[in-house]
mmCIF file with all atom_site columns, N, CA and C in Angstrom:
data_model
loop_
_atom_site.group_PDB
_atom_site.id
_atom_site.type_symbol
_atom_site.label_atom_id
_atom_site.label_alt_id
_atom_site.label_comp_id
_atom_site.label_asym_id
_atom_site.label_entity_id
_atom_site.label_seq_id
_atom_site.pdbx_PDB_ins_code
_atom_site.Cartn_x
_atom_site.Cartn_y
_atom_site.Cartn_z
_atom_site.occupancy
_atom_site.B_iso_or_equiv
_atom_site.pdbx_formal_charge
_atom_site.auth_seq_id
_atom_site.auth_comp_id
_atom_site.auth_asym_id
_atom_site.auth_atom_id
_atom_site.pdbx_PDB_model_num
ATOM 1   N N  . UNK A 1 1  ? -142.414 251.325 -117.932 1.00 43.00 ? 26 UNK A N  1
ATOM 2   C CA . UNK A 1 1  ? -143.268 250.197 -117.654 1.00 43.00 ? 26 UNK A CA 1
ATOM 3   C C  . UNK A 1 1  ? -142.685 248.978 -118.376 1.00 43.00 ? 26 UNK A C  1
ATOM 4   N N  . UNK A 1 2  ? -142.677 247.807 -117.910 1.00 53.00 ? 27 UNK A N  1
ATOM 5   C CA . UNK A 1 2  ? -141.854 246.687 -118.084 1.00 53.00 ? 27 UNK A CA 1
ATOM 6   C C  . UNK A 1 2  ? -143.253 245.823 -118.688 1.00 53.00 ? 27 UNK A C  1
ATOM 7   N N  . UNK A 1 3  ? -142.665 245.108 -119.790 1.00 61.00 ? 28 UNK A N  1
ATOM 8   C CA . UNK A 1 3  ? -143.342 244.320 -120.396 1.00 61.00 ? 28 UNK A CA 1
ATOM 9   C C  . UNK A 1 3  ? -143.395 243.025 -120.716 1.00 61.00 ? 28 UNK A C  1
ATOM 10  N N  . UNK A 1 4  ? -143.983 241.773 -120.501 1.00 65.00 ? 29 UNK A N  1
ATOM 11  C CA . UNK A 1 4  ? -143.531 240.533 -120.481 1.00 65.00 ? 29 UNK A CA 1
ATOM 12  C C  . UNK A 1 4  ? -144.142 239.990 -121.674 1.00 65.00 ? 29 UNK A C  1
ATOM 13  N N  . UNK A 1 5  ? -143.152 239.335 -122.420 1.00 74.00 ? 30 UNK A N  1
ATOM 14  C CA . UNK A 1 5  ? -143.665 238.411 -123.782 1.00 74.00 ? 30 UNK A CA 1
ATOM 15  C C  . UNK A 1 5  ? -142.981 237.173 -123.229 1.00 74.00 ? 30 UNK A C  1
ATOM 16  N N  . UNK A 1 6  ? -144.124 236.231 -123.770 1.00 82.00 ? 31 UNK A N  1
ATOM 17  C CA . UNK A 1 6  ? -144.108 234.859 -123.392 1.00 82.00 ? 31 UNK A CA 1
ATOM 18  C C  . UNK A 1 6  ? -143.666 234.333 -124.935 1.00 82.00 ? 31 UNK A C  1
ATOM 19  N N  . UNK A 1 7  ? -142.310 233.642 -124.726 1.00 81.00 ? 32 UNK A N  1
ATOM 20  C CA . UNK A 1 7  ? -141.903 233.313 -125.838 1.00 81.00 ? 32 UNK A CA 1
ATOM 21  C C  . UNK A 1 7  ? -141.712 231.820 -126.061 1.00 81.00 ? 32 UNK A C  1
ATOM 22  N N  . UNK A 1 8  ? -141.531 231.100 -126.453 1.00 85.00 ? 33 UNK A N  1
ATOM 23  C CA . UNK A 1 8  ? -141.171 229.781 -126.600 1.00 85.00 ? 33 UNK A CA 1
ATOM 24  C C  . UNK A 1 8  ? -139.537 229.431 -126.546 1.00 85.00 ? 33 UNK A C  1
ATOM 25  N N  . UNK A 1 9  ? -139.071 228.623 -126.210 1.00 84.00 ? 34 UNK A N  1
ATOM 26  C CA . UNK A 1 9  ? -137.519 228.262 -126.141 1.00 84.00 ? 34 UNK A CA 1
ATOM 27  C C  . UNK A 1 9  ? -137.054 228.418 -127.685 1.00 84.00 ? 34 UNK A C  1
ATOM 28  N N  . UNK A 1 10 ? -138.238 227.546 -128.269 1.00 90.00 ? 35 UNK A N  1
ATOM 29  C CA . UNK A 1 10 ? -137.466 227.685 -130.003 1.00 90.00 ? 35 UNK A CA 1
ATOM 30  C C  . UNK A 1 10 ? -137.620 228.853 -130.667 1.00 90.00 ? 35 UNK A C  1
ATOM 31  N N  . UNK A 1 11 ? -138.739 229.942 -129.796 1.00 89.00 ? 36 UNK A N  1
ATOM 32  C CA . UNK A 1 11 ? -138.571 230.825 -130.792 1.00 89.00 ? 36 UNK A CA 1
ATOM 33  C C  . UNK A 1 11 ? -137.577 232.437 -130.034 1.00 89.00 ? 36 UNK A C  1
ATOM 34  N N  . UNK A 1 12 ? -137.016 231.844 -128.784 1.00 86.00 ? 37 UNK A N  1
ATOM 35  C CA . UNK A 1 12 ? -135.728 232.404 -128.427 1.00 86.00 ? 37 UNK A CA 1
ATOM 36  C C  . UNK A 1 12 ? -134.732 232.294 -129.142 1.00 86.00 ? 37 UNK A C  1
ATOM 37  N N  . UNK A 1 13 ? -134.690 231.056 -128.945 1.00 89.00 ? 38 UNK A N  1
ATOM 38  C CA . UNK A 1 13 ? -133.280 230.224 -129.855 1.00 89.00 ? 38 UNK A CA 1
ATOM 39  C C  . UNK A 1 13 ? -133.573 231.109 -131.548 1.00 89.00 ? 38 UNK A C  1
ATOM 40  N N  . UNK A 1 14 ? -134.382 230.691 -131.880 1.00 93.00 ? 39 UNK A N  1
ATOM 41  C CA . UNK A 1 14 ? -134.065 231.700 -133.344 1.00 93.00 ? 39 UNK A CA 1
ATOM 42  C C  . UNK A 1 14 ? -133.917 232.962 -133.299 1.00 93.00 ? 39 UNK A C  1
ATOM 43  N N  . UNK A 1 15 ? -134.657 233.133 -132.265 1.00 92.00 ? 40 UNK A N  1
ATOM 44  C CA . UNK A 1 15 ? -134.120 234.855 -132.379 1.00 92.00 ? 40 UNK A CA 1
ATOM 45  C C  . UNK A 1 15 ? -132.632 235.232 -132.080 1.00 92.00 ? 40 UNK A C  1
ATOM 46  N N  . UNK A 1 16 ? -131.995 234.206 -131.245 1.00 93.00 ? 41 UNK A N  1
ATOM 47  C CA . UNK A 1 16 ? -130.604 234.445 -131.075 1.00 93.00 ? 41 UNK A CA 1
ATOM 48  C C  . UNK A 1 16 ? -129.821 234.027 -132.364 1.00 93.00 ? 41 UNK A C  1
ATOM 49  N N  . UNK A 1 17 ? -130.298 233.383 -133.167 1.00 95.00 ? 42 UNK A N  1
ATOM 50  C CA . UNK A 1 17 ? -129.513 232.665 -134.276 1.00 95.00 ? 42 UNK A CA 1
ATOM 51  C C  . UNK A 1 17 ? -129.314 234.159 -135.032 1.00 95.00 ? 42 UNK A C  1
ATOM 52  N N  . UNK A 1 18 ? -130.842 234.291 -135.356 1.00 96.00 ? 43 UNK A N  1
ATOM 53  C CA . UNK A 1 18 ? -131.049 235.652 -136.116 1.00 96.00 ? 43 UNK A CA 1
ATOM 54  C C  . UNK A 1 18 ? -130.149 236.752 -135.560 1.00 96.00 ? 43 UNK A C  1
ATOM 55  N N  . UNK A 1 19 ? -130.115 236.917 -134.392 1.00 95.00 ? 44 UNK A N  1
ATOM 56  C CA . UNK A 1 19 ? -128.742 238.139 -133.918 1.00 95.00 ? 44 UNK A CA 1
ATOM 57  C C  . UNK A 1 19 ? -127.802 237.961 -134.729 1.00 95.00 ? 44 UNK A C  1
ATOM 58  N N  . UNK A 1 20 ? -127.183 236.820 -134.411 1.00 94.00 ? 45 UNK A N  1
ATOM 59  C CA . UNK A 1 20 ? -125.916 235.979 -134.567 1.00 94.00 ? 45 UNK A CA 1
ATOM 60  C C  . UNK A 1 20 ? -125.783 236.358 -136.235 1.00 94.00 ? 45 UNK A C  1
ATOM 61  N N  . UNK A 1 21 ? -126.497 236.480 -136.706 1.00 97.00 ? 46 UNK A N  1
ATOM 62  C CA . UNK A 1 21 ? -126.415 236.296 -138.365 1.00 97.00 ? 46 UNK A CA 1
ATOM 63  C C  . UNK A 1 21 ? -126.458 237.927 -138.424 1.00 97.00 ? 46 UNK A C  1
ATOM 64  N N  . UNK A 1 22 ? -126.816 238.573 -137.843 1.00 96.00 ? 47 UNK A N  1
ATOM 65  C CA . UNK A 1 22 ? -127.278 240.293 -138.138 1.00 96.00 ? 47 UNK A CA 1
ATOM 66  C C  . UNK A 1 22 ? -125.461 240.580 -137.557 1.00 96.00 ? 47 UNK A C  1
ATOM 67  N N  . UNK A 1 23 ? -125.252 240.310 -136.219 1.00 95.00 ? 48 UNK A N  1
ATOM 68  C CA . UNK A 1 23 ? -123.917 240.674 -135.861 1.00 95.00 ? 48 UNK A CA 1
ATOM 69  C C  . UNK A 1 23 ? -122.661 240.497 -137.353 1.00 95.00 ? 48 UNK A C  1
ATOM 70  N N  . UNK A 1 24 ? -122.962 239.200 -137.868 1.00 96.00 ? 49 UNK A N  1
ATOM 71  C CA . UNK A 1 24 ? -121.958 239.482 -138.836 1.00 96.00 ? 49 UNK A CA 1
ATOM 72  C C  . UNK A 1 24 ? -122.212 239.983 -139.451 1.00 96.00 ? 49 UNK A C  1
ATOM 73  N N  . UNK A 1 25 ? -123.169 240.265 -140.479 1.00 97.00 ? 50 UNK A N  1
ATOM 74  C CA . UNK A 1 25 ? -123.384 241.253 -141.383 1.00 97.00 ? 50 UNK A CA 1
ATOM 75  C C  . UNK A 1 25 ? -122.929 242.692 -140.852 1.00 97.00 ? 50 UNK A C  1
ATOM 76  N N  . UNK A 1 26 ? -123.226 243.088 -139.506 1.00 96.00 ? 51 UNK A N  1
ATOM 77  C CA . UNK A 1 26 ? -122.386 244.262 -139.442 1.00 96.00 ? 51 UNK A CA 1
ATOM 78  C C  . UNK A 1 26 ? -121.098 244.237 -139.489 1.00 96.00 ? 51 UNK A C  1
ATOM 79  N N  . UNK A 1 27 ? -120.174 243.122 -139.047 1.00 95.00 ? 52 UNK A N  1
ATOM 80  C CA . UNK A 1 27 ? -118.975 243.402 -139.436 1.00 95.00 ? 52 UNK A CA 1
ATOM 81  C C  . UNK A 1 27 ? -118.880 243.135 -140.711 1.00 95.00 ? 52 UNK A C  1
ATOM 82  N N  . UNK A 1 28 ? -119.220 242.999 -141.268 1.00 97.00 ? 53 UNK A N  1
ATOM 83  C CA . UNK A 1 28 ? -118.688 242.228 -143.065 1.00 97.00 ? 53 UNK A CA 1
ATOM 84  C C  . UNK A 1 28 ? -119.096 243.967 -143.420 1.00 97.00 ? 53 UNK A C  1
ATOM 85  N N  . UNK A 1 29 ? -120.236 245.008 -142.935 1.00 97.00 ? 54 UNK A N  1
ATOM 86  C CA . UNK A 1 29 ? -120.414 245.690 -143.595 1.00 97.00 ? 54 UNK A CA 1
ATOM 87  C C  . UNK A 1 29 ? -119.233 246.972 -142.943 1.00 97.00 ? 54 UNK A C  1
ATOM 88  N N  . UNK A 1 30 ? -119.231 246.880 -142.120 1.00 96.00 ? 55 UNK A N  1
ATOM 89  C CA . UNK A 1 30 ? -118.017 247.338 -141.349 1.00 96.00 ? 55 UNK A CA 1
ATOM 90  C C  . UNK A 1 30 ? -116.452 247.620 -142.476 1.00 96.00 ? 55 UNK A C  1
ATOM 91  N N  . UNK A 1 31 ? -116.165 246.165 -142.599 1.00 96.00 ? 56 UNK A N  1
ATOM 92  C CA . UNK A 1 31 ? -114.991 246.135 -143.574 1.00 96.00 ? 56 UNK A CA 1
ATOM 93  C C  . UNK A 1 31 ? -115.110 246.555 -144.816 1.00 96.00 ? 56 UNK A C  1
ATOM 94  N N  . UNK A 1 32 ? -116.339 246.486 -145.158 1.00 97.00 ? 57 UNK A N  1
ATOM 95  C CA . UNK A 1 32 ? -117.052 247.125 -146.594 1.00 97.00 ? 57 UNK A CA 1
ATOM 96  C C  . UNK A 1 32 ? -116.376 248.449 -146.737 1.00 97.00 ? 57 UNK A C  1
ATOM 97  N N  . UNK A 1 33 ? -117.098 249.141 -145.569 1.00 96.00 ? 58 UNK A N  1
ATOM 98  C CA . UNK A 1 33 ? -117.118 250.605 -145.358 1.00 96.00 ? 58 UNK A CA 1
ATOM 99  C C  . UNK A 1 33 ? -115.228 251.077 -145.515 1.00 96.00 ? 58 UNK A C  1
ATOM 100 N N  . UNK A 1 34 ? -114.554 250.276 -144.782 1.00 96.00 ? 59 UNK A N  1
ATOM 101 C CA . UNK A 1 34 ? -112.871 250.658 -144.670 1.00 96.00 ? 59 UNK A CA 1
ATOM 102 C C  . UNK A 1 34 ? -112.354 250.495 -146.088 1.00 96.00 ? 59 UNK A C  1
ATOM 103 N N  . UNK A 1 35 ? -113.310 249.412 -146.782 1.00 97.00 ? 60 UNK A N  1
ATOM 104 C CA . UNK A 1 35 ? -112.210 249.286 -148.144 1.00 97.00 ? 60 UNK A CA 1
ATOM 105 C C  . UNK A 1 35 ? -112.855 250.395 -149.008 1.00 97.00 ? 60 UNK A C  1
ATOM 106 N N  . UNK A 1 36 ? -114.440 250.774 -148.743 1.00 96.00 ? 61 UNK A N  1
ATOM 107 C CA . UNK A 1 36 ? -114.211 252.125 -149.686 1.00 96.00 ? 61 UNK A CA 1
ATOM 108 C C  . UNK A 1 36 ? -113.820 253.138 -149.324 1.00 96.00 ? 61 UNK A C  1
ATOM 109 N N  . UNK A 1 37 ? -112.931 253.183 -148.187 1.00 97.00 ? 62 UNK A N  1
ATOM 110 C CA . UNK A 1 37 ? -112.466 254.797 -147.940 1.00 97.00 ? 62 UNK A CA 1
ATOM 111 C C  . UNK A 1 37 ? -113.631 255.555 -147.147 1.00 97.00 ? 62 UNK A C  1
ATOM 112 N N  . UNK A 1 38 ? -114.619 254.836 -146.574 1.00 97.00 ? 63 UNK A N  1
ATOM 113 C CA . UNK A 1 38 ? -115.511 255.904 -145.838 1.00 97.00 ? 63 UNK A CA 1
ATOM 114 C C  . UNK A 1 38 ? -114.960 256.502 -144.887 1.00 97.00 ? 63 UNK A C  1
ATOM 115 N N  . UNK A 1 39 ? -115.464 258.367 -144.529 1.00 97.00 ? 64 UNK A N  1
ATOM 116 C CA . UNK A 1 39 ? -114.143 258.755 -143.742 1.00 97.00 ? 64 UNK A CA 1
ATOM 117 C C  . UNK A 1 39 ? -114.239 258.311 -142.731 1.00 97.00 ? 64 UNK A C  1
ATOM 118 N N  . UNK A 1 40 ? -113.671 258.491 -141.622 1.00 96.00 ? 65 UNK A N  1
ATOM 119 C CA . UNK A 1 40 ? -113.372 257.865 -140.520 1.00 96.00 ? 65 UNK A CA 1
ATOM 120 C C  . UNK A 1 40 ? -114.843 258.699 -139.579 1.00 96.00 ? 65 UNK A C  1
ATOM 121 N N  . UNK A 1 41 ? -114.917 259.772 -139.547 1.00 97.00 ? 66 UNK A N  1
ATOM 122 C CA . UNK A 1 41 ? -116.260 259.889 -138.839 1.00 97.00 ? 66 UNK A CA 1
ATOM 123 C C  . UNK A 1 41 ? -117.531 258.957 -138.899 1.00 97.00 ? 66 UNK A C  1
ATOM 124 N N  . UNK A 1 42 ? -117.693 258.608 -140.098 1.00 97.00 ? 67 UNK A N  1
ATOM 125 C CA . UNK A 1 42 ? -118.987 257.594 -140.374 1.00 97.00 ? 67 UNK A CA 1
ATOM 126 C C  . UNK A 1 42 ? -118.372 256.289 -140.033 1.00 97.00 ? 67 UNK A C  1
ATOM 127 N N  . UNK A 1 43 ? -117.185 255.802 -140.207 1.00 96.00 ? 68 UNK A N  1
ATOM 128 C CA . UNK A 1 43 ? -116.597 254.444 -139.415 1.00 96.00 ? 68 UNK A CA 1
ATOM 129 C C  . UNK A 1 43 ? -117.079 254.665 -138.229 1.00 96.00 ? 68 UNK A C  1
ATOM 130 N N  . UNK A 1 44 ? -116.753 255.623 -137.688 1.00 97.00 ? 69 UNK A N  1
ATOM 131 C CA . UNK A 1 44 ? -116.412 255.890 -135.653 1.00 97.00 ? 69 UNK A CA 1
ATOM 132 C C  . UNK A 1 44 ? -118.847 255.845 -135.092 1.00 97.00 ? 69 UNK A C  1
ATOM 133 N N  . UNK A 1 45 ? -118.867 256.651 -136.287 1.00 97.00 ? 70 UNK A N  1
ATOM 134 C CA . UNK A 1 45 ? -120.592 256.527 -136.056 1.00 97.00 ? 70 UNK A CA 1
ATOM 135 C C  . UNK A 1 45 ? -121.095 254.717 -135.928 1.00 97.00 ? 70 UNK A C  1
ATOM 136 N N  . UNK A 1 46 ? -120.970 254.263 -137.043 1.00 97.00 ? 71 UNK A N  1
ATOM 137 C CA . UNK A 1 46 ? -121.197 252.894 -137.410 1.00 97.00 ? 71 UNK A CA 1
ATOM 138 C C  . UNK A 1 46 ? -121.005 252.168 -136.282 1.00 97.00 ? 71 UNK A C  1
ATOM 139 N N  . UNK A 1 47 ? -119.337 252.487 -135.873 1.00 96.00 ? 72 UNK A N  1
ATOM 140 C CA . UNK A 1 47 ? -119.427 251.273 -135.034 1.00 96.00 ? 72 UNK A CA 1
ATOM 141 C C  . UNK A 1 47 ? -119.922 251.518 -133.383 1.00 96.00 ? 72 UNK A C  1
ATOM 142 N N  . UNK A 1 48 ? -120.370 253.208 -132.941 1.00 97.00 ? 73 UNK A N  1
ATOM 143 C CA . UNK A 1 48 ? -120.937 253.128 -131.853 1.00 97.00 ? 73 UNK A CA 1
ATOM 144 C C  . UNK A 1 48 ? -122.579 252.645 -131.987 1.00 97.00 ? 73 UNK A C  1
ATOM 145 N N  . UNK A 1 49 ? -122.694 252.707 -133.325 1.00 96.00 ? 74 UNK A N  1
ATOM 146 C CA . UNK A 1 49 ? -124.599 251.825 -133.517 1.00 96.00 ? 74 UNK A CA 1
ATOM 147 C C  . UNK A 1 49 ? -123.803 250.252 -133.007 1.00 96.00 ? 74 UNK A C  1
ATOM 148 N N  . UNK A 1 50 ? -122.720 249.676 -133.922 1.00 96.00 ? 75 UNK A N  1
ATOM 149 C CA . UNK A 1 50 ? -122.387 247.717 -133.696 1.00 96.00 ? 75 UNK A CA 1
ATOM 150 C C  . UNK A 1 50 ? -122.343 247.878 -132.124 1.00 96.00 ? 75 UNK A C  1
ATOM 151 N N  . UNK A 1 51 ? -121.906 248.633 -131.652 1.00 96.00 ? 76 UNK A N  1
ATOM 152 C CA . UNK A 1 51 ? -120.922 248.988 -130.312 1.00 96.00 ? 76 UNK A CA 1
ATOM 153 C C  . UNK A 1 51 ? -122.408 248.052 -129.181 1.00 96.00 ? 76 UNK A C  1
ATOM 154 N N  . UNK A 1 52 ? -123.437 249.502 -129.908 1.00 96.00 ? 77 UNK A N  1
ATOM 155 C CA . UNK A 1 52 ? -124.873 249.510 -129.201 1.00 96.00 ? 77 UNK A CA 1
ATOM 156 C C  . UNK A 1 52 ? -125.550 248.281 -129.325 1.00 96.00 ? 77 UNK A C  1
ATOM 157 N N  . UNK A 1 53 ? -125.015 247.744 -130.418 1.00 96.00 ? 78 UNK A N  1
ATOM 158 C CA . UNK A 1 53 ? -126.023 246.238 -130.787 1.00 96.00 ? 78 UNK A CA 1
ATOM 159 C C  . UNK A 1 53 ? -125.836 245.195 -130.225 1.00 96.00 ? 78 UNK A C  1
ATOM 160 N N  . UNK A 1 54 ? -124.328 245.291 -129.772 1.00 95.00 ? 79 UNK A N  1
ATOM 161 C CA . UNK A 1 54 ? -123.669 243.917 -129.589 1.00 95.00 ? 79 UNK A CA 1
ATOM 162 C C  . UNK A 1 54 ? -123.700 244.319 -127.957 1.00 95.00 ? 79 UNK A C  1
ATOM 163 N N  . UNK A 1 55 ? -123.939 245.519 -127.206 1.00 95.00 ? 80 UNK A N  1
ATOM 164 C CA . UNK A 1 55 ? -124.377 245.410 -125.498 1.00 95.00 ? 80 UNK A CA 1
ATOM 165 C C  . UNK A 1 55 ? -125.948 245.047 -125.638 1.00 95.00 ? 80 UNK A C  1
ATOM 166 N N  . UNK A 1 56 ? -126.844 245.458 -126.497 1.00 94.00 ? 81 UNK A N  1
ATOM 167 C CA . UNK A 1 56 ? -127.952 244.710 -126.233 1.00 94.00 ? 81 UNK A CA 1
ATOM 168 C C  . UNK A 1 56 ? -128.065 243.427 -126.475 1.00 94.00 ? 81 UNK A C  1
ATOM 169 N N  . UNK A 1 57 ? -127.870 242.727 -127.433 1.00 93.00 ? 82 UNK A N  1
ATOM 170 C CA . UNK A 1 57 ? -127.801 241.307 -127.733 1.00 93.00 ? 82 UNK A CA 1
ATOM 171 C C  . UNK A 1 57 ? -126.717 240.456 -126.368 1.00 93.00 ? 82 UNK A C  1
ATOM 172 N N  . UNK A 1 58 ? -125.742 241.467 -125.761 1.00 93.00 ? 83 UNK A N  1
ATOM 173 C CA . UNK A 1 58 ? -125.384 240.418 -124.565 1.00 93.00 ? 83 UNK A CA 1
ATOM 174 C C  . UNK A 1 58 ? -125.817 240.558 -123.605 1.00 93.00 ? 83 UNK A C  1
ATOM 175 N N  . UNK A 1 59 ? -127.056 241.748 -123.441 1.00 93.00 ? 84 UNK A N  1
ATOM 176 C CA . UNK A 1 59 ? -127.849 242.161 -122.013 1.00 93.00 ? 84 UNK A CA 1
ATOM 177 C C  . UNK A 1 59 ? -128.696 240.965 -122.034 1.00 93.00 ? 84 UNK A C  1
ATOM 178 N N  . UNK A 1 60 ? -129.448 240.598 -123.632 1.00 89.00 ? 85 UNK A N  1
ATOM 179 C CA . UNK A 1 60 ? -130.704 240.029 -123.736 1.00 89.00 ? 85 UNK A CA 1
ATOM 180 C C  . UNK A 1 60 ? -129.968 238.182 -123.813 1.00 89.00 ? 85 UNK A C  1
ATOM 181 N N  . UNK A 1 61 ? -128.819 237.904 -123.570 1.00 89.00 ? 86 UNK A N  1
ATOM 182 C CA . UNK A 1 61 ? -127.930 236.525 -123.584 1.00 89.00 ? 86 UNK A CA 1
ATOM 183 C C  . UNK A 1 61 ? -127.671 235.975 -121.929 1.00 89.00 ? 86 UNK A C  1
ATOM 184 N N  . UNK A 1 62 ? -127.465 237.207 -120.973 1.00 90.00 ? 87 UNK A N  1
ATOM 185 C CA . UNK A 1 62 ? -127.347 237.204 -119.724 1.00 90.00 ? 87 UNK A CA 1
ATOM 186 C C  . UNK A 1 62 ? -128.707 236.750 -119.237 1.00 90.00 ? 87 UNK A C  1
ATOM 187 N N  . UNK A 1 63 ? -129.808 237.897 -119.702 1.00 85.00 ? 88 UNK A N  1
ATOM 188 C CA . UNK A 1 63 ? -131.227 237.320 -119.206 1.00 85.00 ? 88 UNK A CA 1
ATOM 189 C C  . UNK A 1 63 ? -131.585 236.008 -119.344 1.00 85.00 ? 88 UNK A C  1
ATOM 190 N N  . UNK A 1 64 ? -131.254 235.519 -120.787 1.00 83.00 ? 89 UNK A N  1
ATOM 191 C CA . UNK A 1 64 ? -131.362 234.282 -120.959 1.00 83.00 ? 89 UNK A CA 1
ATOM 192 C C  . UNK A 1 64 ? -130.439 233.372 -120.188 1.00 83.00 ? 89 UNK A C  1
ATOM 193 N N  . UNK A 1 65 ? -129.776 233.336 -120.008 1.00 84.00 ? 90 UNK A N  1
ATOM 194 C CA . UNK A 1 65 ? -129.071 232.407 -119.099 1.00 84.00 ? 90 UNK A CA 1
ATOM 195 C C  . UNK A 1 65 ? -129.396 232.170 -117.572 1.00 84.00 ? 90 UNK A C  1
ATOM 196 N N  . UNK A 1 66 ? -130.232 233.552 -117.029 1.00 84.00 ? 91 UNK A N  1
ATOM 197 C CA . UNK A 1 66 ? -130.560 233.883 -115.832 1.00 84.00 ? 91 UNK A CA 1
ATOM 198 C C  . UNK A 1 66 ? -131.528 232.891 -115.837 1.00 84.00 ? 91 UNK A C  1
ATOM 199 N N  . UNK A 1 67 ? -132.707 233.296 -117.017 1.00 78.00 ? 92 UNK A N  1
ATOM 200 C CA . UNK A 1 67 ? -133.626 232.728 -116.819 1.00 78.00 ? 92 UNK A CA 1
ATOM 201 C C  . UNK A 1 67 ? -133.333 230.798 -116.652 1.00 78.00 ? 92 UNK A C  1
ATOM 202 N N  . UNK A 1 68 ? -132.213 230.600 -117.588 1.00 77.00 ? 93 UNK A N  1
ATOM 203 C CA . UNK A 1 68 ? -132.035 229.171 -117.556 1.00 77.00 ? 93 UNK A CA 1
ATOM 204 C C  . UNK A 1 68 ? -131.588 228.316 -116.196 1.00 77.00 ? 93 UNK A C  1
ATOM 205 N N  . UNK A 1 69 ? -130.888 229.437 -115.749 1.00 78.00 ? 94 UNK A N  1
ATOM 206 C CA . UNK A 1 69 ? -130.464 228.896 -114.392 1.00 78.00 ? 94 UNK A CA 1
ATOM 207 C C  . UNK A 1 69 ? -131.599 228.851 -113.549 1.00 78.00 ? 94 UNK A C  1
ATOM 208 N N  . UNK A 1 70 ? -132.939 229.632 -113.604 1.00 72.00 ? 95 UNK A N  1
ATOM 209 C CA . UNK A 1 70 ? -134.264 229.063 -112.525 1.00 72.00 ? 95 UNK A CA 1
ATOM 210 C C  . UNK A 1 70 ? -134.930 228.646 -112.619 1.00 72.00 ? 95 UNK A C  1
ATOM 211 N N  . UNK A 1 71 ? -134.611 227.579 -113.913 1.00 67.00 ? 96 UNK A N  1
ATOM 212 C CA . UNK A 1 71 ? -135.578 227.131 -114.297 1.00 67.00 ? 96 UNK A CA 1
ATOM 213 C C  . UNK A 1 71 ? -134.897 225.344 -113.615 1.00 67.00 ? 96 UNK A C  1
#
């Protein structure tokens, strides 16, 4: 079942900022992880969670743009 939240432009826009700021922190924590030697299984885990984050944040960038274009 599909659900509609009525959001405001500005409080899109922050929520994309807020991605934007979460995306790097995963890579910064990413490189964290390589300089302590984490083994490579928990690298390969990690980055299919970033992998997962960064197709939702561009599913939910497309919508937005969709939506901008009918408007």
């Amino acid at each position: 079942m599909a659900t509609m939240v009525r959001l405001s432009r500005e409080q899109i826009d922050q929520m994309f900022v807020e991605m934007d700021e979460m995306e790097k922190n995963l890579k910064a924590i990413h490189a964290e992880l390589i300089e302590l030697g984490v083994p490579r299984e928990t690298l390969s885990r990690f980055a299919r969670m970033h992998d997962r984050y960064t197709a939702g944040v561009a599913f939910l960038m497309k919508q937005r743009d969709l939506g901008r274009a009918a408007d």
